CSV table of C-alpha atoms in Angstrom, one decimal:
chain,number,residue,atom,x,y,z
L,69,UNK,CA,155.9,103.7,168.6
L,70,UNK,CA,156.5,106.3,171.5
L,71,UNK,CA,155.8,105.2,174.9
L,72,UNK,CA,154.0,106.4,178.0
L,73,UNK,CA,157.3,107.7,179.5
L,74,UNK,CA,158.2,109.8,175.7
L,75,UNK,CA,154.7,111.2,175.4
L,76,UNK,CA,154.4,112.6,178.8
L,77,UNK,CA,158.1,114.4,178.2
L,78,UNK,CA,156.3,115.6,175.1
L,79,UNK,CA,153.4,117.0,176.8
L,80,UNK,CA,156.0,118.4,179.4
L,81,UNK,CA,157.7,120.3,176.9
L,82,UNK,CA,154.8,121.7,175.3
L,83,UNK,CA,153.2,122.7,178.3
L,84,UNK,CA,156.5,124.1,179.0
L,85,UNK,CA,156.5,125.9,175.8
L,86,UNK,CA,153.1,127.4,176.0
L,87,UNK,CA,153.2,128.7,179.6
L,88,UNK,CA,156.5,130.6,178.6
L,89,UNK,CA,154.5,132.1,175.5
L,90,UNK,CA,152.1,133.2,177.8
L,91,UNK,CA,153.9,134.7,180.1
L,92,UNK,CA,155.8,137.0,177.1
L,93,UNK,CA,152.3,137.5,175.8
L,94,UNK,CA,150.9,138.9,179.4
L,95,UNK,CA,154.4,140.8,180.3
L,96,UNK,CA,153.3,142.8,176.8
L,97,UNK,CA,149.7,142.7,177.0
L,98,UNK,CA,150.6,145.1,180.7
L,99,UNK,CA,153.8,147.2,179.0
L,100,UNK,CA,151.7,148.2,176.2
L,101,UNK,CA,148.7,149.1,178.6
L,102,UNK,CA,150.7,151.1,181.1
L,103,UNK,CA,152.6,152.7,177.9
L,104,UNK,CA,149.3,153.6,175.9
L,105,UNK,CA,147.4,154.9,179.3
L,106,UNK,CA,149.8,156.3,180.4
L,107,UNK,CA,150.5,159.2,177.1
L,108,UNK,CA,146.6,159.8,177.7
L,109,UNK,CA,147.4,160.7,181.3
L,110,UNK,CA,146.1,158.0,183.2
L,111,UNK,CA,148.0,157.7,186.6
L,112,UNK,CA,146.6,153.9,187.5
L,113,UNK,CA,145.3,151.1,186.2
L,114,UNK,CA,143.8,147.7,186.8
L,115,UNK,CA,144.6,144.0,184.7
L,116,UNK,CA,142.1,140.9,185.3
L,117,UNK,CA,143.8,138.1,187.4
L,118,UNK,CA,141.8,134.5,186.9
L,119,UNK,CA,141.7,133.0,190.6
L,120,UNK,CA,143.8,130.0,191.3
L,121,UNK,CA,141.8,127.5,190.3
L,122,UNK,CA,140.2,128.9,186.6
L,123,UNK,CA,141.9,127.8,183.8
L,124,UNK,CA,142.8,130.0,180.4
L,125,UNK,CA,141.6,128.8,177.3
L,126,UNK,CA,143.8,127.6,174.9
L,127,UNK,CA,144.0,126.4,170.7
L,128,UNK,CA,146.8,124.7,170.0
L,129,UNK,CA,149.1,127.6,169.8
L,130,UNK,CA,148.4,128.4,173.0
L,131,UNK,CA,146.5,131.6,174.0
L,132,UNK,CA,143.4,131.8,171.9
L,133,UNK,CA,143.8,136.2,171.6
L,134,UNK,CA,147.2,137.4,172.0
L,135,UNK,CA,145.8,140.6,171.0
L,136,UNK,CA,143.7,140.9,174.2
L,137,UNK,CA,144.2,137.7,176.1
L,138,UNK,CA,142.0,138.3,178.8
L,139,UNK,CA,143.0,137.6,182.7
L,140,UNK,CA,146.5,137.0,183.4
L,141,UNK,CA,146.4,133.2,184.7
L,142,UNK,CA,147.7,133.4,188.5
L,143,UNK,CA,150.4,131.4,188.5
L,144,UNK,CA,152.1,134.2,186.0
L,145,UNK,CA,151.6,137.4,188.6
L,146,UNK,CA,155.6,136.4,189.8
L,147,UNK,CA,156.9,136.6,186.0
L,148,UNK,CA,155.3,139.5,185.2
L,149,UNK,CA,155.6,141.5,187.9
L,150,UNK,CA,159.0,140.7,187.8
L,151,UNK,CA,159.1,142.0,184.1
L,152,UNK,CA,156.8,145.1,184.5
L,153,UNK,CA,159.9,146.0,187.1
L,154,UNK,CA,162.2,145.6,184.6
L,155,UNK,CA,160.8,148.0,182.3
L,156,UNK,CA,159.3,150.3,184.5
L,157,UNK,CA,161.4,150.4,187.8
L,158,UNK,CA,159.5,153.5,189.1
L,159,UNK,CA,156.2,152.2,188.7
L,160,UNK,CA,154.1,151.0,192.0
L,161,UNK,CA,152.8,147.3,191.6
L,162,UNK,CA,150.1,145.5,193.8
L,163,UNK,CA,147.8,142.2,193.5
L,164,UNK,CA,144.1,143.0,194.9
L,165,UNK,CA,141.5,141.1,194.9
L,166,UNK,CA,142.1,139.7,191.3
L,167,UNK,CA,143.4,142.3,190.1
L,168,UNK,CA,146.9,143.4,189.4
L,169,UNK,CA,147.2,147.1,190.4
L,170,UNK,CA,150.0,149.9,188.5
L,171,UNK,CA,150.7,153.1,189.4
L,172,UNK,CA,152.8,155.9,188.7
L,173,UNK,CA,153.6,159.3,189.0
């Protein structure tokens, strides 16, 4: 039998396991986009950001289309911004009005 205290570590963990899913989804949902607009000669581009308090709809792997997941879930900007500076440390990044901003040369 698990208890209160084991399940909630449980859901911990698998919250835990999904938000980190999402964030590697996201950071290559934006690479790919700025790699694939980019050859086409596209200088700047946009990526949805849900506000603060929507939520991102999950099945129980997590992200329902990791294809095309939609709106990055705001409190994943930090982590991917982070990573899209990794990859591209030229690039120009900026959060507007829902919307996380790339540019380049």
């Amino acid at each position: 039998m698990y208890t209160r205290a084991h399940l909630q570590e449980l859901g911990s963990e698998y919250e835990a396991a999904v938000a980190t899913r999402e964030v590697e989804i996201y950071s290559k949902y934006v690479g790919e986009g700025i790699l694939v607009w980019a050859k086409k000669g596209v200088r700047k581009i946009s990526f949805p950001v849900l506000k603060k308090d929507s939520y991102a709809t999950y099945s129980s792997q997590g992200i329902l289309n990791k294809y095309d997941p939609g709106p990055i879930p705001h409190e994943h900007l930090p982590a991917i911004i982070e990573k899209v500076y990794q990859t591209f440390p030229d690039i120009d990044v900026s959060v507007s009005a829902n919307h996380l901003n790339v540019s380049w040369e």
